[in-house]
Amino acid sequence: MAVPSRHEAIQFKVEERLHAIYQSFAGQTRVSYRYAGGELSYAQLYSRAAILRHELANGPLAGAARPPVLIWGHKDPRYLIAYWACLTGGWALVPVEPETPVERVRQIASACGAGALLIADPDTRIEAQLADLVPIVRIDRDGDGAARAANDETGPLPSAGINPHDVAYIMFSSGTLGHPKGIQVSYANLIDFIDWLALLLPEAATWQSVSGNIRYCFDVSLFEIWTAWLHLLPVTALDHTDLANSNGLIQRLAADRVSLWVSTPSIIRLYLKNPRFTAETLPECRTFLFCGEPLTKILVRKLFERFPGCRVINTYGPTECTVAVTAVDITEAHLAAPQELPIGYARPGTTLEHLSQSEPMAGDGGEPLAGEICIRGLSVGNGYINLPEKQAAAFPEPELYRTGDWGYRANDGLWYFKGRVDRETKIQGVRVDLDDVEMHVRSLPGVDDAVVSVYSLDGQPRALNAFVLGPHNQADLRTLAELLAAELPPYLVPRFWYADFDVKLNNNSKLDRKEIITTVGKARSRYVHCVLAAGVRREL
Ligand code: AMP
């Protein structure tokens, strides 16, 4: 019997796996989505996606060579209907948030050659502003296609013609020169991710429901929606405009018996401020999965206290490589170890390596030397739209991606993140790696997270600022500064220290570093601060 090639095997999987998941929704009365004001069943998700696919194929996208389609929405059930219509129709889906400025949506639509924009949100202002550029389809909020789909009026899935390397979705992130950068991920990448997800979370079969914390324009949301879809679980949609009201959100999570929590560390930090965010209120919340930012020991210790015996998974990866490429369960041993928390072991089908094949040698104290993390394998996506130079630099070979992240692998195959390769700066001639300093500040006692930036005077970088989460008063800041001064050479010790500022999240629900630096920088004296005296820290 002929052994199928890897390409054939993937082709088979795309059709079988994706369709099997989609078909499992048909006629299923279980809830797929709980949002403020209602519920969507799996049967409705199935049939309404089928009807929308049919309408698109026979309307604005008739005869077109499968162009990408923009989906405009935030936490609205119509977003998921549009998602499945695009996925099964073979149109690469491109999420855009209603908060995105119109000019940027125009740039995104032009950059990817969008064939339509689907409005999946009560805010429909975009329609008038983009109608000249792309056909617009408003999805009806209350449409119910169950009866029509039961009669199978919508016909067979057109996706038989989908090639595994066709683009399944495009995420736009900030690019150089202010233009958004389109990151393409293929059907083969997506299936590989789904297969990994099934292995990563075997306990999902016993779960009641999954959190819906993450915005859809950030790919970490795929952890939430695909876990739900694999196990026919409901997602509890948590609107970002409500994040400040964690009481209300916690109540919804409790009512829905949420079992899986997915978020960035920054999001859970907001919830942890609420004393009701505990196992007593959320007895079924047993698994916490993180991605997107460094996970800190303080945060995990708090979680272990509030949710005794819970599972905490740290995952790491760039959008270019399909959500995440490593994972590890954090244990007490990791918390007790001197180094930062690990980011995980490479997922099956993917390897992490340094650019030069030679393994990094051990540095001082036995910690291996860090190098740029490169990702190789099935998770590596198709790359950027129309950015050939960037593409060549970041994807030097097919299925190989240079992350720009600094990291090392311990002997047991566990990877550690050490910051970005490109945050090096010069302060009065001395090379300073801001990430390195940030790591040190973050590991000081009582510090939950930290941002370090350059302090400039007359346009010249002169010193460093440290913005810390955790401490609240000047005495604490002074102690931290002095501790760091005892640990690092003087030029690496920030001169200006700040605490007690408002924490804002960016579009990807990560700590908004720029916002913190700008806001505090504009009114420095208004915030709790401390200036490290020259006696402690030798001036440059
Ligand atoms: P994005 O493409 O927006 O998901 O950003 C990917 C980048 O976020 C990575 O290249 C890392 O710099 C950072 N990142 C993702 N996960 C982690 C993690 N667990 N720990 C530290 N940094 C992370």
Short mmCIF file of C-alpha atoms in Angstrom, two decimals, residues 90-483:
data_model
loop_
_atom_site.label_atom_id
_atom_site.label_comp_id
_atom_site.label_asym_id
_atom_site.label_seq_id
_atom_site.Cartn_x
_atom_site.Cartn_y
_atom_site.Cartn_z
CA GLY A 90 -12.19 28.97 2.06
CA TRP A 91 -12.02 32.78 2.59
CA ALA A 92 -9.16 33.74 4.89
CA LEU A 93 -10.75 35.51 7.84
CA VAL A 94 -9.34 38.78 9.11
CA PRO A 95 -10.57 39.96 12.52
CA VAL A 96 -10.94 43.70 13.08
CA GLU A 97 -12.08 45.24 16.33
CA PRO A 98 -14.70 48.01 16.35
CA GLU A 99 -12.14 50.07 18.28
CA THR A 100 -9.77 50.00 15.30
CA PRO A 101 -9.58 53.45 13.67
CA VAL A 102 -11.29 53.55 10.27
CA GLU A 103 -8.11 54.59 8.48
CA ARG A 104 -6.39 51.49 9.79
CA VAL A 105 -9.28 49.26 8.70
CA ARG A 106 -8.94 50.77 5.23
CA GLN A 107 -5.22 49.98 5.24
CA ILE A 108 -5.92 46.42 6.36
CA ALA A 109 -8.60 45.91 3.70
CA SER A 110 -6.28 47.21 0.98
CA ALA A 111 -3.22 45.34 2.24
CA CYS A 112 -4.94 41.97 2.03
CA GLY A 113 -7.20 42.66 -0.96
CA ALA A 114 -10.34 41.95 1.08
CA GLY A 115 -13.36 40.72 -0.89
CA ALA A 116 -15.93 41.70 1.77
CA LEU A 117 -16.37 43.10 5.25
CA LEU A 118 -18.81 41.32 7.54
CA ILE A 119 -20.32 43.40 10.31
CA ALA A 120 -20.75 41.27 13.43
CA ASP A 121 -21.33 44.07 15.93
CA PRO A 122 -24.05 46.47 17.02
CA ASP A 123 -21.71 49.31 15.99
CA THR A 124 -22.30 49.57 12.24
CA ARG A 125 -20.69 52.99 11.64
CA ILE A 126 -17.96 51.35 9.60
CA GLU A 127 -20.50 50.59 6.86
CA ALA A 128 -20.76 54.20 5.67
CA GLN A 129 -17.03 54.73 5.99
CA LEU A 130 -15.87 51.71 4.02
CA ALA A 131 -18.65 51.17 1.50
CA ASP A 132 -16.54 52.72 -1.27
CA LEU A 133 -13.75 50.19 -0.71
CA VAL A 134 -15.29 46.77 -0.17
CA PRO A 135 -18.73 45.09 -0.29
CA ILE A 136 -20.26 45.09 3.19
CA VAL A 137 -22.56 42.47 4.68
CA ARG A 138 -24.38 43.14 7.94
CA ILE A 139 -25.06 39.90 9.78
CA ASP A 140 -28.49 39.80 11.34
CA ARG A 141 -28.22 39.46 15.12
CA ASP A 142 -31.32 37.33 15.61
CA GLY A 143 -31.52 35.33 12.40
CA ASP A 144 -32.29 31.69 13.04
CA GLY A 145 -31.39 29.32 10.28
CA ALA A 146 -31.98 26.06 12.13
CA ALA A 147 -34.98 25.09 10.04
CA ARG A 148 -33.35 25.93 6.74
CA ALA A 149 -30.17 24.10 7.56
CA ALA A 150 -32.15 21.07 8.67
CA ASN A 151 -33.44 20.88 5.11
CA ASP A 152 -29.87 21.21 3.95
CA GLU A 153 -30.78 24.02 1.59
CA THR A 154 -27.33 25.43 1.89
CA GLY A 155 -25.72 22.67 -0.14
CA PRO A 156 -22.43 20.86 0.39
CA LEU A 157 -19.40 22.48 1.91
CA PRO A 158 -17.40 24.17 -0.80
CA SER A 159 -14.18 23.60 1.10
CA ALA A 160 -13.29 20.43 -0.82
CA GLY A 161 -11.10 22.67 -2.96
CA ILE A 162 -9.18 24.14 -0.05
CA ASN A 163 -5.47 23.52 -0.21
CA PRO A 164 -3.80 22.88 3.16
CA HIS A 165 -1.44 25.76 2.49
CA ASP A 166 -4.25 28.20 1.73
CA VAL A 167 -4.52 30.94 4.30
CA ALA A 168 -7.08 30.23 7.03
CA TYR A 169 -6.72 33.54 8.87
CA ILE A 170 -4.71 36.75 8.84
CA MET A 171 -3.87 38.68 11.99
CA PHE A 172 -2.73 42.26 11.58
CA SER A 173 -0.19 43.59 14.02
CA SER A 174 1.62 46.90 14.16
CA GLY A 175 4.27 47.10 11.48
CA THR A 176 7.06 49.48 10.66
CA LEU A 177 6.26 52.99 9.35
CA GLY A 178 2.82 52.80 10.91
CA HIS A 179 1.45 50.29 8.38
CA PRO A 180 -0.25 47.21 9.75
CA LYS A 181 1.58 43.94 9.07
CA GLY A 182 -0.58 41.01 7.89
CA ILE A 183 0.51 37.65 9.36
CA GLN A 184 -0.90 34.67 7.45
CA VAL A 185 -1.62 31.27 8.97
CA SER A 186 -2.64 28.32 6.81
CA TYR A 187 -5.24 25.60 7.23
CA ALA A 188 -2.42 23.08 7.77
CA ASN A 189 -1.02 25.28 10.58
CA LEU A 190 -4.44 25.57 12.16
CA ILE A 191 -5.08 21.82 12.10
CA ASP A 192 -1.67 21.19 13.60
CA PHE A 193 -2.53 23.63 16.40
CA ILE A 194 -5.89 21.95 17.02
CA ASP A 195 -4.23 18.52 17.23
CA TRP A 196 -1.80 19.89 19.82
CA LEU A 197 -4.61 21.50 21.80
CA ALA A 198 -6.38 18.15 22.09
CA LEU A 199 -3.19 16.63 23.56
CA LEU A 200 -2.44 19.58 25.83
CA LEU A 201 -5.79 19.63 27.61
CA PRO A 202 -6.96 16.01 28.03
CA GLU A 203 -9.06 16.95 31.04
CA ALA A 204 -11.31 19.07 28.79
CA ALA A 205 -13.69 16.14 28.35
CA THR A 206 -14.94 16.70 31.91
CA TRP A 207 -15.30 20.48 31.68
CA GLN A 208 -18.42 22.64 31.83
CA SER A 209 -17.34 25.80 30.09
CA VAL A 210 -14.40 27.90 28.87
CA SER A 211 -13.51 31.54 29.50
CA GLY A 212 -13.81 34.05 26.67
CA ASN A 213 -11.30 36.62 27.82
CA ILE A 214 -9.29 37.34 24.73
CA ARG A 215 -10.12 39.70 21.88
CA TYR A 216 -10.52 37.97 18.53
CA CYS A 217 -7.89 40.10 16.85
CA PHE A 218 -5.35 38.43 19.18
CA ASP A 219 -4.63 34.82 18.30
CA VAL A 220 -4.45 33.64 21.94
CA SER A 221 -8.27 33.66 21.64
CA LEU A 222 -7.85 30.45 19.60
CA PHE A 223 -7.01 28.58 22.80
CA GLU A 224 -10.47 29.48 24.10
CA ILE A 225 -12.65 29.00 21.07
CA TRP A 226 -11.00 25.85 19.72
CA THR A 227 -10.96 24.10 23.10
CA ALA A 228 -14.68 24.80 23.29
CA TRP A 229 -15.34 23.61 19.74
CA LEU A 230 -13.33 20.40 20.18
CA HIS A 231 -15.44 19.42 23.18
CA LEU A 232 -18.78 21.13 22.41
CA LEU A 233 -18.42 23.44 25.41
CA PRO A 234 -19.81 26.94 25.84
CA VAL A 235 -17.52 29.97 25.77
CA THR A 236 -18.40 32.70 28.26
CA ALA A 237 -17.84 35.92 26.31
CA LEU A 238 -16.27 38.56 28.55
CA ASP A 239 -16.52 41.99 27.03
CA HIS A 240 -13.37 44.07 27.39
CA THR A 241 -15.34 47.19 28.19
CA ASP A 242 -16.39 45.38 31.40
CA LEU A 243 -12.89 44.38 32.54
CA ALA A 244 -12.92 47.09 35.19
CA ASN A 245 -16.02 45.51 36.72
CA SER A 246 -14.50 42.19 37.70
CA ASN A 247 -17.37 41.54 40.14
CA GLY A 248 -19.82 41.21 37.28
CA LEU A 249 -17.46 39.07 35.22
CA ILE A 250 -16.65 36.76 38.13
CA GLN A 251 -20.37 36.31 38.72
CA ARG A 252 -20.84 35.27 35.09
CA LEU A 253 -17.87 32.90 35.22
CA ALA A 254 -19.33 31.30 38.35
CA ALA A 255 -22.83 30.99 36.89
CA ASP A 256 -21.41 29.37 33.73
CA ARG A 257 -19.18 27.03 35.81
CA VAL A 258 -16.05 27.98 33.87
CA SER A 259 -13.41 25.23 34.02
CA LEU A 260 -10.66 26.58 31.75
CA TRP A 261 -9.19 30.02 32.19
CA VAL A 262 -7.11 31.48 29.33
CA SER A 263 -5.53 34.91 29.43
CA THR A 264 -2.42 36.99 29.38
CA PRO A 265 -0.80 37.52 32.80
CA SER A 266 -1.94 41.16 32.58
CA ILE A 267 -5.63 40.21 32.42
CA ILE A 268 -5.56 37.86 35.39
CA ARG A 269 -3.68 40.45 37.41
CA LEU A 270 -6.79 42.65 37.13
CA TYR A 271 -9.03 39.81 38.34
CA LEU A 272 -6.69 38.93 41.21
CA LYS A 273 -7.27 42.38 42.67
CA ASN A 274 -10.78 41.14 43.47
CA PRO A 275 -10.81 38.98 46.65
CA ARG A 276 -13.78 37.03 45.21
CA PHE A 277 -11.57 35.60 42.48
CA THR A 278 -11.00 32.34 44.37
CA ALA A 279 -11.78 28.63 44.19
CA GLU A 280 -14.66 29.21 46.59
CA THR A 281 -16.45 31.38 44.03
CA LEU A 282 -15.20 29.43 41.01
CA PRO A 283 -14.90 25.85 42.24
CA GLU A 284 -14.69 24.40 38.71
CA CYS A 285 -11.93 26.65 37.49
CA ARG A 286 -9.04 24.21 37.77
CA THR A 287 -6.87 24.94 34.72
CA PHE A 288 -5.22 28.28 33.98
CA LEU A 289 -3.43 28.74 30.68
CA PHE A 290 -1.26 31.76 29.95
CA CYS A 291 0.36 33.12 26.83
CA GLY A 292 1.67 36.34 25.38
CA GLU A 293 3.84 37.82 28.13
CA PRO A 294 6.28 36.70 30.82
CA LEU A 295 4.46 34.81 33.56
CA THR A 296 5.79 35.86 36.95
CA LYS A 297 6.35 33.84 40.10
CA ILE A 298 4.33 36.26 42.24
CA LEU A 299 1.34 35.75 40.01
CA VAL A 300 1.56 31.94 40.06
CA ARG A 301 2.04 31.87 43.83
CA LYS A 302 -1.14 33.96 44.21
CA LEU A 303 -3.01 31.57 41.95
CA PHE A 304 -1.80 28.50 43.86
CA GLU A 305 -3.02 30.18 47.06
CA ARG A 306 -6.41 31.19 45.68
CA PHE A 307 -7.03 27.99 43.70
CA PRO A 308 -5.24 25.24 45.64
CA GLY A 309 -4.14 22.32 43.46
CA CYS A 310 -4.95 24.11 40.19
CA ARG A 311 -3.04 23.47 36.97
CA VAL A 312 -1.07 26.46 35.66
CA ILE A 313 0.25 26.18 32.11
CA ASN A 314 2.68 28.66 30.62
CA THR A 315 2.75 28.75 26.82
CA TYR A 316 4.84 30.85 24.49
CA GLY A 317 4.82 31.73 20.82
CA PRO A 318 4.49 34.40 18.16
CA THR A 319 1.42 34.86 15.93
CA GLU A 320 3.65 33.93 12.96
CA CYS A 321 3.82 30.37 14.35
CA THR A 322 0.15 29.74 15.06
CA VAL A 323 -0.63 30.97 18.56
CA ALA A 324 1.97 29.12 20.66
CA VAL A 325 4.76 26.61 20.23
CA THR A 326 5.75 25.60 23.76
CA ALA A 327 3.96 24.68 26.98
CA VAL A 328 4.82 23.59 30.49
CA ASP A 329 2.92 22.95 33.71
CA ILE A 330 4.37 25.26 36.37
CA THR A 331 5.30 23.43 39.57
CA GLU A 332 6.53 24.37 43.04
CA ALA A 333 10.00 23.32 41.85
CA HIS A 334 9.92 25.99 39.12
CA LEU A 335 8.86 28.56 41.71
CA ALA A 336 11.71 27.59 44.01
CA ALA A 337 14.36 27.61 41.25
CA PRO A 338 16.59 30.67 40.96
CA GLN A 339 15.74 31.44 37.32
CA GLU A 340 12.55 32.92 35.86
CA LEU A 341 9.65 30.59 35.06
CA PRO A 342 10.17 28.42 31.96
CA ILE A 343 8.14 28.95 28.78
CA GLY A 344 7.89 25.25 28.03
CA TYR A 345 8.80 22.30 25.84
CA ALA A 346 8.37 22.50 22.08
CA ARG A 347 5.06 21.13 20.87
CA PRO A 348 4.99 17.99 18.65
CA GLY A 349 5.96 18.68 15.03
CA THR A 350 7.84 21.85 15.99
CA THR A 351 11.39 22.38 17.20
CA LEU A 352 13.03 25.40 18.77
CA GLU A 353 16.65 26.08 18.04
CA HIS A 354 19.25 28.78 17.83
CA LEU A 355 20.21 30.14 14.45
CA SER A 356 23.67 28.67 14.44
CA GLN A 357 23.42 24.94 14.88
CA SER A 358 26.01 24.86 17.63
CA GLU A 359 24.38 24.57 21.03
CA PRO A 360 24.99 27.58 23.27
CA MET A 361 27.65 26.94 25.88
CA ALA A 362 27.01 27.24 29.59
CA GLY A 363 27.50 30.78 30.90
CA ASP A 364 28.39 31.93 34.40
CA GLY A 365 26.65 29.87 37.05
CA GLY A 366 25.86 27.04 34.66
CA GLU A 367 22.90 28.75 32.95
CA PRO A 368 23.24 28.11 29.20
CA LEU A 369 23.93 31.17 27.10
CA ALA A 370 20.91 32.63 25.38
CA GLY A 371 20.54 33.05 21.64
CA GLU A 372 17.77 34.09 19.26
CA ILE A 373 14.94 31.56 19.37
CA CYS A 374 14.15 30.13 15.93
CA ILE A 375 11.07 28.00 15.33
CA ARG A 376 11.01 25.20 12.78
CA GLY A 377 8.18 22.91 11.71
CA LEU A 378 4.47 22.59 11.11
CA SER A 379 3.52 25.56 13.28
CA VAL A 380 5.42 28.04 11.08
CA GLY A 381 2.89 30.03 9.08
CA ASN A 382 2.92 31.47 5.56
CA GLY A 383 4.37 34.80 6.70
CA TYR A 384 3.64 38.39 5.79
CA ILE A 385 1.46 39.83 3.07
CA ASN A 386 3.38 41.87 0.51
CA LEU A 387 6.43 42.50 2.65
CA PRO A 388 9.14 40.59 0.78
CA GLU A 389 12.08 42.06 2.68
CA LYS A 390 10.58 41.40 6.08
CA GLN A 391 9.54 37.96 4.91
CA ALA A 392 13.06 37.07 3.77
CA ALA A 393 14.59 38.31 7.01
CA ALA A 394 12.13 36.61 9.36
CA PHE A 395 11.57 33.41 7.35
CA PRO A 396 15.06 32.59 6.00
CA GLU A 397 13.90 29.08 4.94
CA PRO A 398 10.47 27.49 4.46
CA GLU A 399 9.09 26.40 7.84
CA LEU A 400 11.72 28.37 9.77
CA TYR A 401 10.95 31.57 11.66
CA ARG A 402 13.33 33.92 13.48
CA THR A 403 11.41 35.18 16.50
CA GLY A 404 13.59 38.09 17.60
CA ASP A 405 13.19 36.60 21.09
CA TRP A 406 16.17 35.81 23.21
CA GLY A 407 16.14 32.49 25.06
CA TYR A 408 17.90 29.31 26.03
CA ARG A 409 17.19 25.64 26.39
CA ALA A 410 18.05 23.80 29.58
CA ASN A 411 19.46 20.26 29.44
CA ASP A 412 16.04 18.69 29.84
CA GLY A 413 14.67 20.47 26.75
CA LEU A 414 12.83 23.15 28.72
CA TRP A 415 13.04 26.63 27.19
CA TYR A 416 13.48 29.93 29.01
CA PHE A 417 12.66 33.39 27.65
CA LYS A 418 15.21 36.16 28.17
CA GLY A 419 13.61 39.12 26.37
CA ARG A 420 13.76 40.61 22.89
CA VAL A 421 16.92 40.78 20.84
CA ASP A 422 16.09 44.27 19.72
CA ARG A 423 15.71 46.18 22.99
CA GLU A 424 19.32 47.13 23.22
CA THR A 425 20.12 50.77 23.68
CA LYS A 426 23.15 52.92 24.42
CA ILE A 427 23.23 55.21 27.42
CA GLN A 428 26.13 57.59 27.18
CA GLY A 429 28.04 55.05 25.15
CA VAL A 430 27.33 52.02 27.32
CA ARG A 431 25.29 49.20 25.80
CA VAL A 432 22.19 48.45 27.87
CA ASP A 433 19.68 45.72 27.18
CA LEU A 434 16.37 47.00 28.52
CA ASP A 435 14.94 43.47 28.70
CA ASP A 436 17.82 42.31 30.79
CA VAL A 437 17.31 45.13 33.27
CA GLU A 438 13.57 44.49 33.22
CA MET A 439 14.13 40.82 34.09
CA HIS A 440 16.25 41.82 37.05
CA VAL A 441 13.70 44.35 38.30
CA ARG A 442 10.93 41.80 37.86
CA SER A 443 12.75 39.30 40.03
CA LEU A 444 13.11 41.70 42.99
CA PRO A 445 11.00 40.82 46.04
CA GLY A 446 7.40 42.07 45.86
CA VAL A 447 7.59 43.02 42.18
CA ASP A 448 4.87 41.47 40.06
CA ASP A 449 5.86 43.00 36.74
CA ALA A 450 8.06 45.81 35.49
CA VAL A 451 8.69 48.06 32.53
CA VAL A 452 12.07 49.68 32.02
CA SER A 453 12.58 52.58 29.62
CA VAL A 454 15.19 55.11 28.69
CA TYR A 455 15.19 58.55 30.33
CA SER A 456 16.33 61.17 27.82
CA LEU A 457 17.36 64.76 28.33
CA ASP A 458 17.72 67.12 25.37
CA GLY A 459 17.14 64.15 23.08
CA GLN A 460 20.01 62.20 24.58
CA PRO A 461 19.50 58.96 26.53
CA ARG A 462 20.81 59.70 30.02
CA ALA A 463 19.48 57.10 32.43
CA LEU A 464 16.83 54.45 32.97
CA ASN A 465 13.27 54.57 34.35
CA ALA A 466 11.69 51.62 36.14
CA PHE A 467 7.89 51.33 36.42
CA VAL A 468 6.96 48.58 38.84
CA LEU A 469 3.75 46.74 39.65
CA GLY A 470 3.47 45.51 43.22
CA PRO A 471 4.99 48.09 45.57
CA HIS A 472 2.93 51.12 46.49
CA ASN A 473 5.14 53.46 48.49
CA GLN A 474 8.36 55.36 48.22
CA ALA A 475 10.16 53.33 50.90
CA ASP A 476 9.49 50.11 48.97
CA LEU A 477 10.80 51.69 45.79
CA ARG A 478 13.95 52.84 47.55
CA THR A 479 14.55 49.36 48.93
CA LEU A 480 14.15 47.87 45.45
CA ALA A 481 16.53 50.37 43.92
CA GLU A 482 19.13 49.66 46.59
CA LEU A 483 18.74 45.91 46.21
#
